mmCIF file of C-alpha atoms in Angstrom:
data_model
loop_
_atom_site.group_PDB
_atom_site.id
_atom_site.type_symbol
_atom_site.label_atom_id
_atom_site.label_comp_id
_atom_site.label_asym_id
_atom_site.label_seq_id
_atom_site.Cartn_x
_atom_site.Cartn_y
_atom_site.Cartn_z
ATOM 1 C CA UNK H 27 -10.795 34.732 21.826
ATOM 2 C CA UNK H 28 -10.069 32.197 19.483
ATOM 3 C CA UNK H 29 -12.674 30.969 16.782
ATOM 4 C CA UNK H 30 -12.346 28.200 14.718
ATOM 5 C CA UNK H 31 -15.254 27.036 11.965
ATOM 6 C CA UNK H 32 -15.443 23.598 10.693
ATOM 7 C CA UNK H 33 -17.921 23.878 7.723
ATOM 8 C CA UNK H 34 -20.955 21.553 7.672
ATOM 9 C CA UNK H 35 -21.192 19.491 4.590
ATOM 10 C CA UNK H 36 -23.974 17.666 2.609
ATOM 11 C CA UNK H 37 -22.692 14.706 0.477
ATOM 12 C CA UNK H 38 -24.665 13.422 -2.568
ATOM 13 C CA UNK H 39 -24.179 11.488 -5.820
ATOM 14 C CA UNK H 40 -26.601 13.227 -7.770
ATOM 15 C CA UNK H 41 -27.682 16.245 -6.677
ATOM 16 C CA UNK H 42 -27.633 19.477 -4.201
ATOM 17 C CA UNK H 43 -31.199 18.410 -2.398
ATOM 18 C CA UNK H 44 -30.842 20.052 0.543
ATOM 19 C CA UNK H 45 -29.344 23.263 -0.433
ATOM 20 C CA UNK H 46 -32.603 25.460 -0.273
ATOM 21 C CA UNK H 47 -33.230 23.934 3.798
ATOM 22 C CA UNK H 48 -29.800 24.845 4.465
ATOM 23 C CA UNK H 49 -30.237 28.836 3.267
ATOM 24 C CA UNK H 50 -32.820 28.874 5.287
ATOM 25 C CA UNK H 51 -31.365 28.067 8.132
ATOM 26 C CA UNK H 52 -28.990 31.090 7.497
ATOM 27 C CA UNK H 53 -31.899 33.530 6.098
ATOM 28 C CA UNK H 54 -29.865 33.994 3.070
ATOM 29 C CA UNK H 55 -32.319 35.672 0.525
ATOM 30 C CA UNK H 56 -29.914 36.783 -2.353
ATOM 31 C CA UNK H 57 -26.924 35.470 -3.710
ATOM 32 C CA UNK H 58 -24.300 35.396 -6.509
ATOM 33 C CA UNK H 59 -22.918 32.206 -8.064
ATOM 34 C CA UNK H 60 -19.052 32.606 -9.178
ATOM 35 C CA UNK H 61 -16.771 30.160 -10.503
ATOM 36 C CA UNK H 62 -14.667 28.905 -13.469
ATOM 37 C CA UNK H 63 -16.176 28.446 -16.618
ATOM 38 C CA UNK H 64 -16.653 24.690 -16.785
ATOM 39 C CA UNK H 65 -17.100 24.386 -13.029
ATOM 40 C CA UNK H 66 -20.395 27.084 -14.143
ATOM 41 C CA UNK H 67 -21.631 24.527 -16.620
ATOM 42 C CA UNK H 68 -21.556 21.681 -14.920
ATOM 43 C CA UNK H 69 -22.980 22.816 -11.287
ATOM 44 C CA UNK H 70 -25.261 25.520 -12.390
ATOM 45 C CA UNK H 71 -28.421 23.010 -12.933
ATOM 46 C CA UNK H 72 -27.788 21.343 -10.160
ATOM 47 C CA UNK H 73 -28.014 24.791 -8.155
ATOM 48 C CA UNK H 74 -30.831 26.421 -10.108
ATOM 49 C CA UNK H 75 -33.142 22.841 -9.885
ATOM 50 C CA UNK H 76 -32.416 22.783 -6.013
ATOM 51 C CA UNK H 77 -33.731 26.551 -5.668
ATOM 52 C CA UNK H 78 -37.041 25.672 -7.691
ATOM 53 C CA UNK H 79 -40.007 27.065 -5.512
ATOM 54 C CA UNK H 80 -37.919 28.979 -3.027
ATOM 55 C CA UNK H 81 -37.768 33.206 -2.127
ATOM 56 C CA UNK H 82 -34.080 32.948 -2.899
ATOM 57 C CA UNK H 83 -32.843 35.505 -5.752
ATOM 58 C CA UNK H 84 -30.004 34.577 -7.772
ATOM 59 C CA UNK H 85 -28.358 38.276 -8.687
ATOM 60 C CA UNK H 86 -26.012 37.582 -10.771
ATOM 61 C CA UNK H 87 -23.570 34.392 -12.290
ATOM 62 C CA UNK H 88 -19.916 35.692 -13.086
ATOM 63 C CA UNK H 89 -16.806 33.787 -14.203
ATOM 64 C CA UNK H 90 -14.039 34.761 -11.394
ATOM 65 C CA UNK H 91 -10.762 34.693 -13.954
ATOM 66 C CA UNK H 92 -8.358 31.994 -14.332
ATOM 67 C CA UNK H 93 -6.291 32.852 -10.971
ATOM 68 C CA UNK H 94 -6.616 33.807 -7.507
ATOM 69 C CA UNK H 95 -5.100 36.833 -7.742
ATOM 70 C CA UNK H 96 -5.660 39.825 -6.056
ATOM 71 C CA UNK H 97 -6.352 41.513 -9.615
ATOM 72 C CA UNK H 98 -9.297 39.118 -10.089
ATOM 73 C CA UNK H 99 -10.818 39.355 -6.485
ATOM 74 C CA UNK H 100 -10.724 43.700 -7.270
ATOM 75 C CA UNK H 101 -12.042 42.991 -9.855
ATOM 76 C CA UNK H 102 -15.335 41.173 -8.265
ATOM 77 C CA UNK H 103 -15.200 43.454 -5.374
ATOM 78 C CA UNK H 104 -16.342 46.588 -8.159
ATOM 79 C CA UNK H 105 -20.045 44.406 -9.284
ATOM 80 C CA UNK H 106 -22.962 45.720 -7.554
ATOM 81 C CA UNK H 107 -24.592 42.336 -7.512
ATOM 82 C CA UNK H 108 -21.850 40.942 -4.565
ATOM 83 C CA UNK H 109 -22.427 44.160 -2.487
ATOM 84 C CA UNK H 110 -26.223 43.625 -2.294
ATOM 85 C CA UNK H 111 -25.948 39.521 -2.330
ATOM 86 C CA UNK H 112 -26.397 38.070 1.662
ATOM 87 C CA UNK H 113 -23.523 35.147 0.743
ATOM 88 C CA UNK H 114 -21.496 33.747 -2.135
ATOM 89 C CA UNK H 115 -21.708 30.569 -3.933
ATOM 90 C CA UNK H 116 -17.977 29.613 -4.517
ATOM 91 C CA UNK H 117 -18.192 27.198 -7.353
ATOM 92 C CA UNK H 118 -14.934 25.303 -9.176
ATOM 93 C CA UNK H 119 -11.897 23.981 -8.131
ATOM 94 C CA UNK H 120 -9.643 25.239 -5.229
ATOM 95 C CA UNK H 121 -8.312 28.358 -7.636
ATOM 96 C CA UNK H 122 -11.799 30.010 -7.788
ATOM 97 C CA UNK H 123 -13.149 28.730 -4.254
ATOM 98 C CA UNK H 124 -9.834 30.801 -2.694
ATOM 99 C CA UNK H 125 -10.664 33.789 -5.093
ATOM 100 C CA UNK H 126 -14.704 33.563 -3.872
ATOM 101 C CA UNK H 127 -13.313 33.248 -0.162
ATOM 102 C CA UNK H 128 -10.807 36.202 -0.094
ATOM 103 C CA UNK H 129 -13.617 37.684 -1.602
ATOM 104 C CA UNK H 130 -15.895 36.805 1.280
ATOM 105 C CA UNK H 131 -12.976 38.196 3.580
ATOM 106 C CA UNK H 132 -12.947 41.760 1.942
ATOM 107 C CA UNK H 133 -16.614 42.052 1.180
ATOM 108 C CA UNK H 134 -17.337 40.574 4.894
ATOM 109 C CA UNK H 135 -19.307 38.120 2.906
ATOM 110 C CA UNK H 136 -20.056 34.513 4.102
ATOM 111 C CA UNK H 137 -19.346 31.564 1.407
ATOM 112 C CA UNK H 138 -21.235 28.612 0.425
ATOM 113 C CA UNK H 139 -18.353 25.905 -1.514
ATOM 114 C CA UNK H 140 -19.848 23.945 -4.558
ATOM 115 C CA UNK H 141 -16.442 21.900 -5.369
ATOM 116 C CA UNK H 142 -16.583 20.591 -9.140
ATOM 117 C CA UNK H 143 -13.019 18.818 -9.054
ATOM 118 C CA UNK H 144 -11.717 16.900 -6.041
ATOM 119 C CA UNK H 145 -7.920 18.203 -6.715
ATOM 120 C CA UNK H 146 -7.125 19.775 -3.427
ATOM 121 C CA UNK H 147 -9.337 20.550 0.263
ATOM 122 C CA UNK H 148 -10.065 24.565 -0.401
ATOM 123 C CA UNK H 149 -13.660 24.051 -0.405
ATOM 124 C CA UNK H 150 -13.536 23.652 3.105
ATOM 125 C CA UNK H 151 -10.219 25.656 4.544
ATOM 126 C CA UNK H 152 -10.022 28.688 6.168
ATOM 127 C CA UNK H 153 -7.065 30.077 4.243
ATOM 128 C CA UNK H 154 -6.394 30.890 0.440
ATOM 129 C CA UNK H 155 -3.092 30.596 -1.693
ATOM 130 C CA UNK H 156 -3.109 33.953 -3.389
ATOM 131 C CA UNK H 157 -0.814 34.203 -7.100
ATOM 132 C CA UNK H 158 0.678 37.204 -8.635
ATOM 133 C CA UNK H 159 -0.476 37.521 -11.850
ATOM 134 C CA UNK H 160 2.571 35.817 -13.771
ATOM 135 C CA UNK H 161 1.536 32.887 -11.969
ATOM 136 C CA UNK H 162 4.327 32.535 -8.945
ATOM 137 C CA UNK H 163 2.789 32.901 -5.507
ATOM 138 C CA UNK H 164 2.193 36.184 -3.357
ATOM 139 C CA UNK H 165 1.327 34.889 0.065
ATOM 140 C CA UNK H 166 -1.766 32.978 2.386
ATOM 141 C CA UNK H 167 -4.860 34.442 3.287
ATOM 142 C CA UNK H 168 -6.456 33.767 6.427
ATOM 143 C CA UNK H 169 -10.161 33.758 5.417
ATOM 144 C CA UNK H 170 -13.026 32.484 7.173
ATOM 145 C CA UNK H 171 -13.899 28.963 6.059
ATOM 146 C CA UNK H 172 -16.923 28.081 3.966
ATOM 147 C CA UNK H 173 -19.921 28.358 6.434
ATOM 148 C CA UNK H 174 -20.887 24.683 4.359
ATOM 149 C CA UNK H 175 -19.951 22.401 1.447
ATOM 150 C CA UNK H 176 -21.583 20.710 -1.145
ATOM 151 C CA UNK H 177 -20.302 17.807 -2.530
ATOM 152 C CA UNK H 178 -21.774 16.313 -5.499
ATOM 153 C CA UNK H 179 -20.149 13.405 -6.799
ATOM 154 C CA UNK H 180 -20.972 12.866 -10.094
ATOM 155 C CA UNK H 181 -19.703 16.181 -11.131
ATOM 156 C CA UNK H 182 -16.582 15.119 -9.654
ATOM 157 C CA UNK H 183 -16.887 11.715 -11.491
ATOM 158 C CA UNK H 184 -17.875 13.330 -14.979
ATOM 159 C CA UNK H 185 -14.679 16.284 -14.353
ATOM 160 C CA UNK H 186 -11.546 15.335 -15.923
ATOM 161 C CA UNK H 187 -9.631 12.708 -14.301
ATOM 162 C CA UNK H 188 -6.422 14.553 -13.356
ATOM 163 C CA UNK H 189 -7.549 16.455 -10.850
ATOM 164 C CA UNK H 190 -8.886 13.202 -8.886
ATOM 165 C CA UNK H 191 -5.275 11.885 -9.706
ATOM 166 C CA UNK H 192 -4.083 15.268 -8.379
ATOM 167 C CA UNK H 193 -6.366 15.301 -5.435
ATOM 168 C CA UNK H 194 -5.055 12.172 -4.211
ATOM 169 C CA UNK H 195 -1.197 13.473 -4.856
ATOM 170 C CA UNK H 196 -2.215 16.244 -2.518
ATOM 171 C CA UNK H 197 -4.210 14.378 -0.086
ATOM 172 C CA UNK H 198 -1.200 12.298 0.716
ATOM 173 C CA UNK H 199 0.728 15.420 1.888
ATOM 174 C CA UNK H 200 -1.745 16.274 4.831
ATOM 175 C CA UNK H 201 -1.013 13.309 7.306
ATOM 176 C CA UNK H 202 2.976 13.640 6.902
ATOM 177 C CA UNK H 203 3.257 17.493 6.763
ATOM 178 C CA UNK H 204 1.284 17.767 10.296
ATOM 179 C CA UNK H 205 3.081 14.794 12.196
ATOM 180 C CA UNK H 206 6.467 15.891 11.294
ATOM 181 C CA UNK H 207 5.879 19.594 11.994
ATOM 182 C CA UNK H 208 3.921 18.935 15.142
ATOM 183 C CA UNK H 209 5.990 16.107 16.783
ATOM 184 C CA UNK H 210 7.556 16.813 20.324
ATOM 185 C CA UNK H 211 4.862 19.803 20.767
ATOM 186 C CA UNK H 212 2.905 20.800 23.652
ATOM 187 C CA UNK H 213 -0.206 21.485 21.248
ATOM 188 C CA UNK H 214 -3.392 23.119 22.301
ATOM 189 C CA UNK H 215 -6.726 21.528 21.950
ATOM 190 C CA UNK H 216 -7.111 22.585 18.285
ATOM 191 C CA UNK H 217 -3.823 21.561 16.942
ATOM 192 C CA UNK H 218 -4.544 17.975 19.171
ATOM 193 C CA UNK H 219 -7.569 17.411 17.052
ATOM 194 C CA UNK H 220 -5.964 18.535 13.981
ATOM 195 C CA UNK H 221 -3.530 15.727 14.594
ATOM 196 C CA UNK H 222 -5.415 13.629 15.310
ATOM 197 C CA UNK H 223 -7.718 13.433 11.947
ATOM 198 C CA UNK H 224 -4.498 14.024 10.213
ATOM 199 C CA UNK H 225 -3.045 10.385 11.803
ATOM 200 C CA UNK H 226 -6.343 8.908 9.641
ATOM 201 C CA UNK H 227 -5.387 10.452 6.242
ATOM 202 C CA UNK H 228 -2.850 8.668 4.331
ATOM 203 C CA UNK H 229 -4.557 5.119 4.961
ATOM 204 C CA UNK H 230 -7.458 6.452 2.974
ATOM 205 C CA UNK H 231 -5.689 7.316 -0.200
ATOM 206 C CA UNK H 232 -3.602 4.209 -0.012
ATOM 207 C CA UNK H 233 -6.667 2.049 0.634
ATOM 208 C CA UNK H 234 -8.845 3.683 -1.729
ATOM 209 C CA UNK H 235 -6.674 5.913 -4.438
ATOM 210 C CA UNK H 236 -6.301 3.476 -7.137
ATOM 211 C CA UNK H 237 -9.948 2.257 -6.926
ATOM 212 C CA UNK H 238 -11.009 5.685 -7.070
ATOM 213 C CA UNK H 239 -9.462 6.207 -10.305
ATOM 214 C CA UNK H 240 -10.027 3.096 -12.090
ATOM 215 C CA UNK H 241 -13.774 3.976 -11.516
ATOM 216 C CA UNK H 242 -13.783 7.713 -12.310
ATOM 217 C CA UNK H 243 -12.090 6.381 -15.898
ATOM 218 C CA UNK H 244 -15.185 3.778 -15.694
ATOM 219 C CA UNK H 245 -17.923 6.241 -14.729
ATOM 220 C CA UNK H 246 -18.834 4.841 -11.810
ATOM 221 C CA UNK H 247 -21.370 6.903 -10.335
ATOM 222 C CA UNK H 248 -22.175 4.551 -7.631
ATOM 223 C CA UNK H 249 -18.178 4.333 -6.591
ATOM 224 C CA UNK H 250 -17.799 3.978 -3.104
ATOM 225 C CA UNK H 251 -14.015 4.865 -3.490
ATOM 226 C CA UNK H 252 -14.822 7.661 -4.678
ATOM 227 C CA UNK H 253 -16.513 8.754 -2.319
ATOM 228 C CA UNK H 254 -14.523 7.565 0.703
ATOM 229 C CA UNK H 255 -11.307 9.753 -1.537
ATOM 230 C CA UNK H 256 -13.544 12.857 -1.429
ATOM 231 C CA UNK H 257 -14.725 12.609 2.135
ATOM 232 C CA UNK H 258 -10.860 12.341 2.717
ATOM 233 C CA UNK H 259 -9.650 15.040 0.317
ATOM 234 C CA UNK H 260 -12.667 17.590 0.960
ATOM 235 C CA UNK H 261 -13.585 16.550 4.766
ATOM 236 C CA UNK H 262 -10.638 15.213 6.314
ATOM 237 C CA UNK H 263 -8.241 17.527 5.309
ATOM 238 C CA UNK H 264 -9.824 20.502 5.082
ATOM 239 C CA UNK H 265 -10.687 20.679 8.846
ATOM 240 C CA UNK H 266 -7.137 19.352 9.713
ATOM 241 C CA UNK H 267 -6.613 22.253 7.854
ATOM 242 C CA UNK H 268 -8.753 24.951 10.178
ATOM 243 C CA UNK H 269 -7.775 23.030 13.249
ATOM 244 C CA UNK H 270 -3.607 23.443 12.732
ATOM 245 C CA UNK H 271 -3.781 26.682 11.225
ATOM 246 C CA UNK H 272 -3.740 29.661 14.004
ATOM 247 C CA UNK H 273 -2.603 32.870 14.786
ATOM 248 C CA UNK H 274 0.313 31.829 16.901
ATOM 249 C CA UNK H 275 1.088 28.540 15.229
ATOM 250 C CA UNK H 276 1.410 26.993 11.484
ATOM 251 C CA UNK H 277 1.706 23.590 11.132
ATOM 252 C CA UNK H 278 -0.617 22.871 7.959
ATOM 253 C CA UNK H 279 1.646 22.098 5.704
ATOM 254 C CA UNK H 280 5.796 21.515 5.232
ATOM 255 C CA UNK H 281 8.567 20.670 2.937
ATOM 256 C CA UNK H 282 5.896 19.196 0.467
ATOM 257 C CA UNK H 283 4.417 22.475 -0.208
ATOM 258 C CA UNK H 284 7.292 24.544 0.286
ATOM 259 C CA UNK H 285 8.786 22.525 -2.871
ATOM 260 C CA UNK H 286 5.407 22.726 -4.790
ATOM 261 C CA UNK H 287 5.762 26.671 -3.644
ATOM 262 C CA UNK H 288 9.098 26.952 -4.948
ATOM 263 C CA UNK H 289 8.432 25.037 -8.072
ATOM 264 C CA UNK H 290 6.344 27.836 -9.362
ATOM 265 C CA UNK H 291 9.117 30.191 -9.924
ATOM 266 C CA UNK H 292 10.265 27.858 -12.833
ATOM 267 C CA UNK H 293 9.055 28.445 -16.314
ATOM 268 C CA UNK H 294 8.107 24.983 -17.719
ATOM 269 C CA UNK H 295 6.589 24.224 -21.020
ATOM 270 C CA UNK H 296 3.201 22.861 -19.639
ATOM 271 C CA UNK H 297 0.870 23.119 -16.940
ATOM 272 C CA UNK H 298 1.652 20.884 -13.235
ATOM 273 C CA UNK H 299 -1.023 20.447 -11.343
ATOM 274 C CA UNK H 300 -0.669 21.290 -7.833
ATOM 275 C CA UNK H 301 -1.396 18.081 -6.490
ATOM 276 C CA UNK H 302 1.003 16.186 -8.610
ATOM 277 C CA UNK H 303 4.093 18.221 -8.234
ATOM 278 C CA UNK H 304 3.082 18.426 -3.883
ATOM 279 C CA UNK H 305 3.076 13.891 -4.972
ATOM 280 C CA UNK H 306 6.643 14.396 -5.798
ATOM 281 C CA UNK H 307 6.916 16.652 -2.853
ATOM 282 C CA UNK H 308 5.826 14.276 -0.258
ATOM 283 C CA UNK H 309 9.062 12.171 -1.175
ATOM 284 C CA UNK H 310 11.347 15.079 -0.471
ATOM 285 C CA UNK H 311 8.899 15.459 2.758
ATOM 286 C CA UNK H 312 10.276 11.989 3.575
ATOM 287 C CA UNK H 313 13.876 12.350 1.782
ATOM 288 C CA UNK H 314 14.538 15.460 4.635
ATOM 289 C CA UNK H 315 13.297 13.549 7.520
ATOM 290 C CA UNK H 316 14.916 11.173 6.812
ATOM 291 C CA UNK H 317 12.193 8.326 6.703
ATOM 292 C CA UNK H 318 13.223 5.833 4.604
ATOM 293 C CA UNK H 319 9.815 3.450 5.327
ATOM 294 C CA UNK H 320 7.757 6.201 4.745
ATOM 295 C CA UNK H 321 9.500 7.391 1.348
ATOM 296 C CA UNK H 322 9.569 3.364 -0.162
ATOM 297 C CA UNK H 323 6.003 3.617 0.772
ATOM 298 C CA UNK H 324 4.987 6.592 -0.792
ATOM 299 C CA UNK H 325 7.609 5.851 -3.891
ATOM 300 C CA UNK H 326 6.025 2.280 -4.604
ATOM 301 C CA UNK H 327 2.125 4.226 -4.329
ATOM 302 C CA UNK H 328 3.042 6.911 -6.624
ATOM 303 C CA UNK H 329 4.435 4.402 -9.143
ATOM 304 C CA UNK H 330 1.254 2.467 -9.260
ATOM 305 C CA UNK H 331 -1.338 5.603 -9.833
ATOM 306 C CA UNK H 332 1.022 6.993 -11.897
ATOM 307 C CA UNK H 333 1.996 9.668 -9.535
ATOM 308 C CA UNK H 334 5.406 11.608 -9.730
ATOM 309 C CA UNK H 335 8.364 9.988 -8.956
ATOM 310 C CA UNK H 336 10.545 11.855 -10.458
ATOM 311 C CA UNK H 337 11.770 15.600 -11.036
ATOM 312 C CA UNK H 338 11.466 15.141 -14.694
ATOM 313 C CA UNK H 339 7.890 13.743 -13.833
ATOM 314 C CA UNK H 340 6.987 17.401 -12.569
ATOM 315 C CA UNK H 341 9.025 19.675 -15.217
ATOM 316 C CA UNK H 342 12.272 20.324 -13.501
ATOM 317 C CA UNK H 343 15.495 20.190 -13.544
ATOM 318 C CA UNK H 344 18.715 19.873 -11.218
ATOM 319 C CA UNK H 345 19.791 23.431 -12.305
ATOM 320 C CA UNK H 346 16.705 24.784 -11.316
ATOM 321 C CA UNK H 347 16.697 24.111 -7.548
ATOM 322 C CA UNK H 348 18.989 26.599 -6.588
ATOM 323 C CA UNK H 349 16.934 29.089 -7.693
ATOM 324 C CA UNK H 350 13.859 27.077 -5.895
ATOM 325 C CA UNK H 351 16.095 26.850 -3.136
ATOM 326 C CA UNK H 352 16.516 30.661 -2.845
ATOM 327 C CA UNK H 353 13.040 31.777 -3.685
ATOM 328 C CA UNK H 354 12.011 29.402 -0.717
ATOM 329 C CA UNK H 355 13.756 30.978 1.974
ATOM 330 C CA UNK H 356 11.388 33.285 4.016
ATOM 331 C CA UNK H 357 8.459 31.090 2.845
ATOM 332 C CA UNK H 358 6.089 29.851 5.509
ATOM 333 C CA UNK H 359 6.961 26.373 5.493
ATOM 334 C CA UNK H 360 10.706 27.413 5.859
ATOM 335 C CA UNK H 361 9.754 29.859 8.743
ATOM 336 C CA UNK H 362 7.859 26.953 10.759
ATOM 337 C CA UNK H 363 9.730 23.830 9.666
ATOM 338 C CA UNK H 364 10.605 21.965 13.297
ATOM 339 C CA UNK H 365 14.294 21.096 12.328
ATOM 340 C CA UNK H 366 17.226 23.184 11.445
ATOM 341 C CA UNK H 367 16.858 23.984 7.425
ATOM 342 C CA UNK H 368 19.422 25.645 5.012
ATOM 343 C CA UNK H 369 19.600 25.712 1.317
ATOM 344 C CA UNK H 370 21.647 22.877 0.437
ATOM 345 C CA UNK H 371 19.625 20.995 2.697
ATOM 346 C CA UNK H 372 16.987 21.274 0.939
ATOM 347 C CA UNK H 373 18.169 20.711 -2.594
ATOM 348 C CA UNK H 374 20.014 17.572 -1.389
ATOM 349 C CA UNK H 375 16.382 16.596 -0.053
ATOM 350 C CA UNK H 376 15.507 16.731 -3.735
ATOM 351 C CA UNK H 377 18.214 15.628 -5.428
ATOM 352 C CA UNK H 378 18.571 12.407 -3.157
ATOM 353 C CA UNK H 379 14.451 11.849 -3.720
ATOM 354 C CA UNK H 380 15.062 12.141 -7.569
ATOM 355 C CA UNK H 381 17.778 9.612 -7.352
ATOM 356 C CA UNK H 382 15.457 7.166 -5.482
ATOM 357 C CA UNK H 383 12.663 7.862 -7.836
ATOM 358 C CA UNK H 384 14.695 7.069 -11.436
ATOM 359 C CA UNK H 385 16.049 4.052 -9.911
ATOM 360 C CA UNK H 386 12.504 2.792 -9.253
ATOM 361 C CA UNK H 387 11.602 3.675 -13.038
ATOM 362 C CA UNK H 388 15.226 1.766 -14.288
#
């Protein structure tokens, strides 16, 4: 039997007004709240004002750590207060909604998402990227998906405006990754549908991404870019997500992640966000498929939001990809990529992107 759960989501501009209906719907009478520090502060009023007048007991608040690792998830699993809770409160960005849901997994717990940055579609997926603790990547998680989502979009308006910017970089990835990987397949039902929503993506972001910016740097609380890009980033590609994501298929995500994968086996002097450096890897996406439309598409969007164009633009250098190139063999992306793939390949996907990009910036 094969079960798939598309989380239910509430959508608001100001607050979380329906979250004490919702639990009890689900009989939930205790929970725990974890997150990242700032995602705490700015979500935890919002939480404690909607549960005013209701049975349900808050046992405990916690920080999860600054990774999804499996150090920090062990670490959670040892507190009393998630053993006895009836369902988790994953609040923060997609690093400490995949730590609450592999949580969830091993505890058998269900999850509630409370996303407080729109940088990537984890409040709503049913798998986790899990890090080893110097930062590279240990491997995917199949976890259940959030049971429902909360979106409030003023927190995501008043968080700091990269992760919108990076939340669009990653957002573009969804619609190419799953056509390429799925074209010429007899798909079942599931991946059909996933398809299908993913065909709808990309005009979003293009449509809306720079309007969606301009007004988070303007405040606008009453954006309706912003929240078209969230529906689209949180929504949209979270269940294409769950729907191409199965036991005896992956096509989720491709050469865009497998270079944002890769990429974290380089030491660089400053933080990437993951959106930004999968931006850049949407134009290898393109630069291996050979799509030159697509790529002079994507190029000319990335240059006017400011997104990377470049390999300099994401920390890295030509003498690093052979070392990407060899940590990225026996990834999943590499496993499941449709078309024959090889090392050089691959860096000449890069390499010939790069080239592409700095002319554009000449």
């Amino acid at each position: 039997m094969t079960t798939t759960v598309m989380p239910n989501y509430s959508i608001s501009k100001n607050s979380y007004e329906d979250l004490k209906e919702v639990l009890e719907i689900y009989k939930v009478k205790k929970i725990v709240i974890i997150g990242g520090k700032r995602a705490l502060e700015s979500a935890s009023d919002y939480i404690f004002n909607s549960l005013k007048n209701s049975d349900v007991k808050i046992l405990g608040k916690f920080i999860y750590g600054k990774e999804c690792t499996m150090e920090n998830v062990n670490k959670l699993r040892e507190k009393e207060e998630i053993k006895n809770c009836d369902l988790i409160f994953a609040v923060g960005g997609g690093k400490a909604i995949d730590t609450c849901k592999t949580l969830g997994l091993y505890e058998k717990k269900p999850v509630f998402s409370f996303p407080t940055i729109s940088s990537n579609c984890s409040a709503a997926t049913a798998i986790a990227v899990v890090y080893n603790n110097d930062g590279s990547m240990s491997h995917y998680e199949q976890t259940p998906a959030p049971l429902h989502m909360f979106i409030n979009t003023k927190i995501l308006v008043d968080a700091p405006y990269k992760y919108l910017h990076a939340g669009i970089g990653d957002g573009l990835s969804k619609q190419p990754e799953v056509l390429y990987v799925t074209e010429n397949k007899d798909l079942d039902h599931s991946a059909s549908l996933g398809r299908a929503i993913a065909s709808s993506c990309q005009k979003v972001f293009l449509k809306y991404g720079l309007d969606a910016l301009n007004d988070c740097k303007n405040k606008n609380y009453d954006s309706d870019a912003i929240l078209e890009i969230a529906l689209s980033i949180f929504v949209s590609t979270g269940y294409v997500s769950n729907l191409t994501n199965k036991e005896n298929y992956y096509y989720n995500s491709s050469i865009a992640h497998l270079f944002y994968n890769a990429s974290n086996v380089i030491k660089r002097d400053k933080e990437y966000l993951h959106g930004d450096v999968v931006a850049f890897g949407v134009l290898v996406l393109h630069e291996f498929f050979n799509n030159d439309e697509e790529f002079d598409r994507i190029l000319n969007f990335n240059k006017s939001v400011s997104l990377p164009t470049s390999l300099k633009d994401v920390g890295i250098k030509e003498d690093d990809l052979k070392q990407m190139a060899d940590v990225a063999v026996g990834m999943n992306e590499w496993n499941n990529c449709p078309v024959e793939i090889s090392k050089q390949k691959f860096i000449n996907s890069i390499k010939r992107a790069d080239e592409k990009g700095k002319s554009l910036n000449k």
